[in-house]
Amino acid sequence: MTFARACAAADVVMNRPRAATVGGVPVVVISTDEGWFCIHDECSHAEVMLSDGDVEDCHIECYMHGSRFNLRTGWPDQLPATMPVPIYPISIEGDDVLVDIAHPYHFEEN
Ligand code: FES
């Protein structure tokens, strides 16, 4: 694992997307009742930032066409997107949110 700092934990509001860049890669950091998640900041349907969407029930919704991506797996549960978005390992150390962009998870379809 190669974790790098994405942002301060104190800057993340629960259930609100927090855009960050790690090693030049755009990511979204999200704190939820079910834990912390990090998803790539680009919809798999078109080049739209997911960080502009809403978070609910451990999903982030793309504001453009409404696909909802599961924060645990990266898979959409709603068309038009049909492919997953990378999910990255995340770790909280003190007030630092650390993300490992080199080792995204690979989940089978929902
Ligand atoms: S651009 Fe995200 S669902 Fe179409």
Short mmCIF file of N, CA, C and O and ligand atoms in Angstrom, two decimals:
data_model
loop_
_atom_site.label_atom_id
_atom_site.label_comp_id
_atom_site.label_asym_id
_atom_site.label_seq_id
_atom_site.Cartn_x
_atom_site.Cartn_y
_atom_site.Cartn_z
N MET A 1 0.84 -1.19 0.00
CA MET A 1 0.00 0.00 0.00
C MET A 1 0.88 1.25 0.00
O MET A 1 1.91 1.28 0.63
N THR A 2 0.43 2.25 -0.74
CA THR A 2 1.17 3.50 -0.84
C THR A 2 0.20 4.64 -0.58
O THR A 2 -0.39 5.20 -1.49
N PHE A 3 0.04 4.94 0.68
CA PHE A 3 -0.92 5.97 1.04
C PHE A 3 -0.29 7.37 0.95
O PHE A 3 0.87 7.56 1.30
N ALA A 4 -1.08 8.31 0.46
CA ALA A 4 -0.67 9.71 0.41
C ALA A 4 -1.82 10.57 0.92
O ALA A 4 -2.99 10.20 0.82
N ARG A 5 -1.48 11.73 1.45
CA ARG A 5 -2.50 12.59 2.04
C ARG A 5 -3.42 13.20 0.98
O ARG A 5 -2.95 13.72 -0.03
N ALA A 6 -4.73 13.10 1.23
CA ALA A 6 -5.71 13.69 0.32
C ALA A 6 -6.22 15.02 0.86
O ALA A 6 -6.37 15.98 0.10
N CYS A 7 -6.49 15.08 2.16
CA CYS A 7 -7.01 16.30 2.76
C CYS A 7 -7.02 16.13 4.27
O CYS A 7 -6.61 15.08 4.79
N ALA A 8 -7.50 17.13 4.98
CA ALA A 8 -7.66 17.04 6.43
C ALA A 8 -9.03 16.44 6.74
O ALA A 8 -10.03 16.80 6.11
N ALA A 9 -9.09 15.54 7.70
CA ALA A 9 -10.36 14.93 8.08
C ALA A 9 -11.35 16.00 8.54
O ALA A 9 -12.55 15.90 8.30
N ALA A 10 -10.82 17.04 9.18
CA ALA A 10 -11.68 18.10 9.70
C ALA A 10 -12.37 18.88 8.58
O ALA A 10 -13.37 19.56 8.82
N ASP A 11 -11.84 18.77 7.37
CA ASP A 11 -12.43 19.49 6.23
C ASP A 11 -13.53 18.68 5.53
O ASP A 11 -14.09 19.14 4.54
N VAL A 12 -13.79 17.48 6.03
CA VAL A 12 -14.78 16.61 5.39
C VAL A 12 -16.06 16.63 6.23
O VAL A 12 -16.05 16.28 7.41
N VAL A 13 -17.15 17.04 5.61
CA VAL A 13 -18.47 17.07 6.26
C VAL A 13 -19.19 15.77 5.93
O VAL A 13 -19.18 15.33 4.77
N MET A 14 -19.79 15.14 6.94
CA MET A 14 -20.44 13.85 6.74
C MET A 14 -21.47 13.91 5.59
O MET A 14 -22.28 14.85 5.52
N ASN A 15 -21.39 12.92 4.73
CA ASN A 15 -22.30 12.77 3.58
C ASN A 15 -22.22 13.92 2.57
O ASN A 15 -23.17 14.17 1.84
N ARG A 16 -21.09 14.61 2.57
CA ARG A 16 -20.84 15.63 1.55
C ARG A 16 -19.55 15.28 0.81
O ARG A 16 -18.52 15.05 1.45
N PRO A 17 -19.57 15.27 -0.50
CA PRO A 17 -18.35 14.95 -1.25
C PRO A 17 -17.27 16.01 -1.02
O PRO A 17 -17.57 17.20 -1.03
N ARG A 18 -16.05 15.55 -0.82
CA ARG A 18 -14.91 16.46 -0.67
C ARG A 18 -13.92 16.12 -1.78
O ARG A 18 -13.27 15.07 -1.75
N ALA A 19 -13.81 16.99 -2.77
CA ALA A 19 -12.89 16.75 -3.88
C ALA A 19 -11.46 16.95 -3.42
O ALA A 19 -11.17 17.83 -2.59
N ALA A 20 -10.56 16.12 -3.92
CA ALA A 20 -9.14 16.23 -3.59
C ALA A 20 -8.34 15.68 -4.77
O ALA A 20 -8.90 15.05 -5.68
N THR A 21 -7.05 15.94 -4.74
CA THR A 21 -6.16 15.39 -5.76
C THR A 21 -5.02 14.68 -5.07
O THR A 21 -4.39 15.23 -4.17
N VAL A 22 -4.78 13.44 -5.47
CA VAL A 22 -3.70 12.65 -4.88
C VAL A 22 -2.81 12.16 -6.03
O VAL A 22 -3.27 11.41 -6.90
N GLY A 23 -1.56 12.60 -6.03
CA GLY A 23 -0.65 12.20 -7.09
C GLY A 23 -1.16 12.56 -8.47
O GLY A 23 -0.94 11.82 -9.43
N GLY A 24 -1.87 13.66 -8.56
CA GLY A 24 -2.41 14.11 -9.84
C GLY A 24 -3.73 13.45 -10.22
O GLY A 24 -4.28 13.73 -11.28
N VAL A 25 -4.23 12.55 -9.36
CA VAL A 25 -5.48 11.84 -9.65
C VAL A 25 -6.62 12.49 -8.87
O VAL A 25 -6.54 12.64 -7.64
N PRO A 26 -7.71 12.86 -9.56
CA PRO A 26 -8.85 13.46 -8.86
C PRO A 26 -9.66 12.38 -8.13
O PRO A 26 -10.01 11.36 -8.71
N VAL A 27 -9.93 12.63 -6.87
CA VAL A 27 -10.68 11.68 -6.05
C VAL A 27 -11.75 12.43 -5.26
O VAL A 27 -11.71 13.66 -5.14
N VAL A 28 -12.68 11.66 -4.72
CA VAL A 28 -13.70 12.21 -3.83
C VAL A 28 -13.60 11.47 -2.50
O VAL A 28 -13.66 10.24 -2.48
N VAL A 29 -13.44 12.21 -1.43
CA VAL A 29 -13.42 11.65 -0.08
C VAL A 29 -14.79 11.86 0.54
O VAL A 29 -15.35 12.97 0.47
N ILE A 30 -15.33 10.79 1.13
CA ILE A 30 -16.68 10.88 1.70
C ILE A 30 -16.71 10.16 3.05
O ILE A 30 -16.25 9.03 3.17
N SER A 31 -17.25 10.85 4.04
CA SER A 31 -17.46 10.26 5.36
C SER A 31 -18.95 9.94 5.49
O SER A 31 -19.80 10.80 5.19
N THR A 32 -19.27 8.72 5.90
CA THR A 32 -20.67 8.31 6.06
C THR A 32 -20.83 7.61 7.40
O THR A 32 -19.85 7.32 8.08
N ASP A 33 -22.07 7.28 7.73
CA ASP A 33 -22.34 6.49 8.94
C ASP A 33 -21.66 5.13 8.87
O ASP A 33 -21.40 4.51 9.89
N GLU A 34 -21.41 4.67 7.65
CA GLU A 34 -20.81 3.34 7.45
C GLU A 34 -19.30 3.39 7.30
O GLU A 34 -18.67 2.37 7.00
N GLY A 35 -18.72 4.58 7.45
CA GLY A 35 -17.27 4.69 7.37
C GLY A 35 -16.84 5.68 6.31
O GLY A 35 -17.65 6.43 5.76
N TRP A 36 -15.53 5.67 6.05
CA TRP A 36 -14.94 6.58 5.07
C TRP A 36 -14.76 5.85 3.75
O TRP A 36 -14.40 4.67 3.72
N PHE A 37 -14.94 6.59 2.64
CA PHE A 37 -14.79 6.01 1.32
C PHE A 37 -14.05 7.00 0.42
O PHE A 37 -14.08 8.21 0.64
N CYS A 38 -13.39 6.44 -0.59
CA CYS A 38 -12.73 7.27 -1.60
C CYS A 38 -13.04 6.70 -2.98
O CYS A 38 -12.77 5.52 -3.24
N ILE A 39 -13.61 7.51 -3.84
CA ILE A 39 -13.98 7.10 -5.19
C ILE A 39 -13.34 8.05 -6.19
O ILE A 39 -13.13 9.23 -5.89
N HIS A 40 -13.02 7.52 -7.36
CA HIS A 40 -12.44 8.34 -8.41
C HIS A 40 -13.44 9.45 -8.78
O HIS A 40 -14.65 9.20 -8.83
N ASP A 41 -12.92 10.63 -9.04
CA ASP A 41 -13.81 11.78 -9.25
C ASP A 41 -14.17 11.96 -10.73
O ASP A 41 -13.99 13.04 -11.29
N GLU A 42 -14.65 10.89 -11.34
CA GLU A 42 -15.13 11.00 -12.71
C GLU A 42 -16.16 9.91 -12.97
O GLU A 42 -15.88 8.73 -12.76
N CYS A 43 -17.32 10.31 -13.42
CA CYS A 43 -18.38 9.37 -13.75
C CYS A 43 -17.89 8.43 -14.86
O CYS A 43 -17.13 8.84 -15.74
N SER A 44 -18.36 7.18 -14.84
CA SER A 44 -17.96 6.23 -15.88
C SER A 44 -18.81 6.39 -17.14
O SER A 44 -18.54 5.74 -18.15
N HIS A 45 -19.80 7.24 -17.10
CA HIS A 45 -20.66 7.45 -18.27
C HIS A 45 -20.13 8.58 -19.15
O HIS A 45 -20.20 8.51 -20.37
N ALA A 46 -19.62 9.63 -18.56
CA ALA A 46 -19.06 10.76 -19.29
C ALA A 46 -18.10 11.49 -18.36
O ALA A 46 -18.01 11.18 -17.18
N GLU A 47 -17.37 12.45 -18.91
CA GLU A 47 -16.34 13.14 -18.13
C GLU A 47 -16.97 14.20 -17.24
O GLU A 47 -16.84 15.41 -17.48
N VAL A 48 -17.62 13.74 -16.19
CA VAL A 48 -18.30 14.61 -15.24
C VAL A 48 -17.77 14.31 -13.85
O VAL A 48 -17.56 13.14 -13.49
N MET A 49 -17.55 15.34 -13.05
CA MET A 49 -17.03 15.14 -11.69
C MET A 49 -18.12 14.61 -10.76
O MET A 49 -19.18 15.24 -10.62
N LEU A 50 -17.87 13.49 -10.13
CA LEU A 50 -18.84 12.96 -9.17
C LEU A 50 -18.91 13.82 -7.91
O LEU A 50 -19.92 13.79 -7.20
N SER A 51 -17.85 14.58 -7.64
CA SER A 51 -17.85 15.40 -6.42
C SER A 51 -18.90 16.50 -6.46
O SER A 51 -19.18 17.12 -5.44
N ASP A 52 -19.50 16.73 -7.63
CA ASP A 52 -20.59 17.71 -7.72
C ASP A 52 -21.95 17.07 -7.45
O ASP A 52 -22.98 17.75 -7.53
N GLY A 53 -21.95 15.77 -7.14
CA GLY A 53 -23.21 15.07 -6.90
C GLY A 53 -23.56 14.98 -5.42
O GLY A 53 -22.84 15.47 -4.56
N ASP A 54 -24.69 14.35 -5.15
CA ASP A 54 -25.17 14.19 -3.78
C ASP A 54 -24.85 12.80 -3.25
O ASP A 54 -24.79 11.83 -4.02
N VAL A 55 -24.68 12.70 -1.93
CA VAL A 55 -24.41 11.43 -1.26
C VAL A 55 -25.62 11.04 -0.42
O VAL A 55 -26.17 11.86 0.32
N GLU A 56 -26.04 9.77 -0.57
CA GLU A 56 -27.16 9.26 0.22
C GLU A 56 -27.07 7.74 0.25
O GLU A 56 -26.79 7.10 -0.77
N ASP A 57 -27.32 7.16 1.41
CA ASP A 57 -27.35 5.70 1.56
C ASP A 57 -26.11 5.03 0.99
O ASP A 57 -26.20 4.00 0.30
N CYS A 58 -24.95 5.59 1.28
CA CYS A 58 -23.67 5.02 0.85
C CYS A 58 -23.54 4.97 -0.68
O CYS A 58 -22.88 4.09 -1.22
N HIS A 59 -24.18 5.89 -1.37
CA HIS A 59 -24.06 6.03 -2.82
C HIS A 59 -23.79 7.50 -3.14
O HIS A 59 -24.18 8.39 -2.38
N ILE A 60 -23.13 7.73 -4.28
CA ILE A 60 -22.98 9.09 -4.78
C ILE A 60 -23.67 9.16 -6.13
O ILE A 60 -23.52 8.26 -6.97
N GLU A 61 -24.47 10.19 -6.31
CA GLU A 61 -25.28 10.32 -7.52
C GLU A 61 -24.64 11.32 -8.47
O GLU A 61 -24.32 12.45 -8.07
N CYS A 62 -24.47 10.91 -9.71
CA CYS A 62 -23.95 11.81 -10.73
C CYS A 62 -25.01 12.86 -11.05
O CYS A 62 -26.16 12.52 -11.37
N TYR A 63 -24.64 14.12 -10.98
CA TYR A 63 -25.63 15.18 -11.18
C TYR A 63 -26.11 15.28 -12.62
O TYR A 63 -27.17 15.83 -12.90
N MET A 64 -25.30 14.71 -13.56
CA MET A 64 -25.64 14.91 -14.98
C MET A 64 -26.83 14.07 -15.43
O MET A 64 -27.79 14.59 -15.98
N HIS A 65 -26.77 12.75 -15.19
CA HIS A 65 -27.86 11.88 -15.66
C HIS A 65 -28.42 10.99 -14.56
O HIS A 65 -29.24 10.12 -14.83
N GLY A 66 -27.90 11.13 -13.34
CA GLY A 66 -28.53 10.46 -12.21
C GLY A 66 -28.07 9.06 -11.87
O GLY A 66 -28.67 8.42 -11.00
N SER A 67 -27.02 8.54 -12.51
CA SER A 67 -26.53 7.22 -12.08
C SER A 67 -26.01 7.32 -10.65
O SER A 67 -25.37 8.29 -10.27
N ARG A 68 -26.31 6.28 -9.86
CA ARG A 68 -25.88 6.24 -8.46
C ARG A 68 -24.81 5.17 -8.29
O ARG A 68 -25.03 4.01 -8.62
N PHE A 69 -23.65 5.58 -7.78
CA PHE A 69 -22.53 4.66 -7.62
C PHE A 69 -22.38 4.25 -6.16
O PHE A 69 -22.35 5.11 -5.26
N ASN A 70 -22.29 2.92 -5.95
CA ASN A 70 -22.12 2.37 -4.62
C ASN A 70 -20.72 2.72 -4.11
O ASN A 70 -19.71 2.38 -4.75
N LEU A 71 -20.63 3.37 -2.97
CA LEU A 71 -19.32 3.79 -2.44
C LEU A 71 -18.49 2.60 -1.96
O LEU A 71 -17.29 2.72 -1.78
N ARG A 72 -19.12 1.45 -1.73
CA ARG A 72 -18.39 0.27 -1.29
C ARG A 72 -17.73 -0.45 -2.46
O ARG A 72 -16.69 -1.08 -2.31
N THR A 73 -18.38 -0.39 -3.64
CA THR A 73 -17.91 -1.20 -4.77
C THR A 73 -17.56 -0.38 -6.01
O THR A 73 -16.86 -0.88 -6.90
N GLY A 74 -18.10 0.81 -6.13
CA GLY A 74 -17.90 1.63 -7.31
C GLY A 74 -18.88 1.35 -8.44
O GLY A 74 -18.91 2.08 -9.44
N TRP A 75 -19.72 0.31 -8.30
CA TRP A 75 -20.65 -0.04 -9.38
C TRP A 75 -21.89 0.84 -9.33
O TRP A 75 -22.40 1.16 -8.25
N PRO A 76 -22.39 1.19 -10.52
CA PRO A 76 -23.65 1.95 -10.57
C PRO A 76 -24.84 1.01 -10.36
O PRO A 76 -24.81 -0.14 -10.79
N ASP A 77 -25.88 1.51 -9.73
CA ASP A 77 -27.10 0.70 -9.58
C ASP A 77 -28.24 1.31 -10.39
O ASP A 77 -29.39 0.96 -10.19
N GLN A 78 -27.87 2.23 -11.26
CA GLN A 78 -28.89 2.93 -12.03
C GLN A 78 -28.29 3.39 -13.36
O GLN A 78 -27.18 3.94 -13.37
N LEU A 79 -28.98 3.16 -14.46
CA LEU A 79 -28.53 3.64 -15.77
C LEU A 79 -28.55 5.17 -15.80
O LEU A 79 -29.22 5.77 -14.97
N PRO A 80 -27.80 5.79 -16.72
CA PRO A 80 -27.20 5.21 -17.91
C PRO A 80 -25.80 4.63 -17.71
O PRO A 80 -25.31 3.92 -18.60
N ALA A 81 -25.12 4.90 -16.62
CA ALA A 81 -23.79 4.32 -16.42
C ALA A 81 -23.92 2.81 -16.25
O ALA A 81 -24.84 2.33 -15.58
N THR A 82 -22.98 2.08 -16.85
CA THR A 82 -23.00 0.62 -16.74
C THR A 82 -21.68 0.06 -16.21
O THR A 82 -21.59 -1.13 -15.92
N MET A 83 -20.67 0.91 -16.11
CA MET A 83 -19.35 0.45 -15.65
C MET A 83 -19.01 1.10 -14.31
O MET A 83 -19.47 2.20 -14.00
N PRO A 84 -18.17 0.40 -13.51
CA PRO A 84 -17.83 0.94 -12.19
C PRO A 84 -16.83 2.08 -12.27
O PRO A 84 -16.16 2.28 -13.28
N VAL A 85 -16.73 2.81 -11.17
CA VAL A 85 -15.73 3.85 -10.97
C VAL A 85 -14.75 3.31 -9.93
O VAL A 85 -15.18 2.66 -8.97
N PRO A 86 -13.44 3.52 -10.11
CA PRO A 86 -12.49 2.98 -9.13
C PRO A 86 -12.74 3.48 -7.70
O PRO A 86 -13.05 4.65 -7.48
N ILE A 87 -12.60 2.53 -6.77
CA ILE A 87 -12.68 2.81 -5.34
C ILE A 87 -11.28 2.59 -4.76
O ILE A 87 -10.65 1.57 -5.07
N TYR A 88 -10.81 3.53 -3.96
CA TYR A 88 -9.45 3.44 -3.45
C TYR A 88 -9.43 3.16 -1.95
O TYR A 88 -10.30 3.64 -1.21
N PRO A 89 -8.41 2.42 -1.48
CA PRO A 89 -8.23 2.25 -0.04
C PRO A 89 -8.05 3.62 0.62
O PRO A 89 -7.40 4.51 0.07
N ILE A 90 -8.63 3.76 1.82
CA ILE A 90 -8.58 5.02 2.55
C ILE A 90 -8.26 4.74 4.00
O ILE A 90 -8.67 3.71 4.55
N SER A 91 -7.51 5.63 4.61
CA SER A 91 -7.11 5.45 6.01
C SER A 91 -7.09 6.83 6.68
O SER A 91 -6.67 7.81 6.06
N ILE A 92 -7.56 6.88 7.92
CA ILE A 92 -7.54 8.13 8.67
C ILE A 92 -6.46 8.02 9.73
O ILE A 92 -6.48 7.10 10.56
N GLU A 93 -5.50 8.93 9.68
CA GLU A 93 -4.42 8.93 10.68
C GLU A 93 -4.34 10.32 11.28
O GLU A 93 -3.93 11.27 10.60
N GLY A 94 -4.77 10.42 12.54
CA GLY A 94 -4.86 11.73 13.16
C GLY A 94 -5.88 12.55 12.40
O GLY A 94 -7.03 12.13 12.24
N ASP A 95 -5.46 13.72 11.90
CA ASP A 95 -6.39 14.54 11.11
C ASP A 95 -6.11 14.41 9.62
O ASP A 95 -6.61 15.18 8.82
N ASP A 96 -5.31 13.44 9.25
CA ASP A 96 -4.99 13.27 7.83
C ASP A 96 -5.83 12.17 7.20
O ASP A 96 -5.96 11.06 7.76
N VAL A 97 -6.40 12.47 6.05
CA VAL A 97 -7.09 11.46 5.24
C VAL A 97 -6.09 10.97 4.20
O VAL A 97 -5.61 11.75 3.38
N LEU A 98 -5.77 9.70 4.28
CA LEU A 98 -4.78 9.11 3.38
C LEU A 98 -5.47 8.18 2.38
O LEU A 98 -6.39 7.44 2.74
N VAL A 99 -5.00 8.22 1.13
CA VAL A 99 -5.61 7.43 0.06
C VAL A 99 -4.51 6.73 -0.72
O VAL A 99 -3.44 7.29 -0.93
N ASP A 100 -4.80 5.49 -1.13
CA ASP A 100 -3.83 4.73 -1.93
C ASP A 100 -4.36 4.60 -3.36
O ASP A 100 -5.14 3.70 -3.66
N ILE A 101 -3.93 5.52 -4.22
CA ILE A 101 -4.44 5.51 -5.60
C ILE A 101 -3.77 4.42 -6.45
O ILE A 101 -4.26 4.09 -7.53
N ALA A 102 -2.67 3.87 -5.95
CA ALA A 102 -1.94 2.86 -6.74
C ALA A 102 -2.59 1.48 -6.67
O ALA A 102 -2.27 0.60 -7.47
N HIS A 103 -3.50 1.29 -5.69
CA HIS A 103 -4.09 -0.05 -5.50
C HIS A 103 -5.61 0.03 -5.38
O HIS A 103 -6.16 -0.28 -4.30
N PRO A 104 -6.29 0.44 -6.46
CA PRO A 104 -7.76 0.49 -6.39
C PRO A 104 -8.32 -0.92 -6.17
O PRO A 104 -7.73 -1.91 -6.61
N TYR A 105 -9.47 -0.96 -5.50
CA TYR A 105 -10.15 -2.25 -5.30
C TYR A 105 -10.80 -2.67 -6.60
O TYR A 105 -11.17 -1.85 -7.44
N HIS A 106 -10.96 -3.97 -6.77
CA HIS A 106 -11.68 -4.51 -7.93
C HIS A 106 -12.80 -5.40 -7.40
O HIS A 106 -12.53 -6.46 -6.84
N PHE A 107 -14.00 -4.95 -7.57
CA PHE A 107 -15.14 -5.71 -7.10
C PHE A 107 -15.91 -6.27 -8.29
O PHE A 107 -16.00 -5.64 -9.34
N GLU A 108 -16.46 -7.46 -8.08
CA GLU A 108 -17.36 -8.01 -9.08
C GLU A 108 -18.61 -7.14 -9.10
O GLU A 108 -18.87 -6.40 -8.16
N GLU A 109 -19.40 -7.29 -10.13
CA GLU A 109 -20.60 -6.48 -10.26
C GLU A 109 -21.50 -6.66 -9.04
O GLU A 109 -21.54 -7.73 -8.45
N ASN A 110 -22.24 -5.60 -8.68
CA ASN A 110 -23.14 -5.62 -7.50
C ASN A 110 -24.00 -6.87 -7.49
O ASN A 110 -24.49 -7.30 -8.48
S1 FES B 1 -22.41 11.65 -16.94
FE1 FES B 1 -22.76 10.59 -15.09
S2 FES B 1 -24.56 9.45 -15.47
FE2 FES B 1 -24.17 10.46 -17.35
#
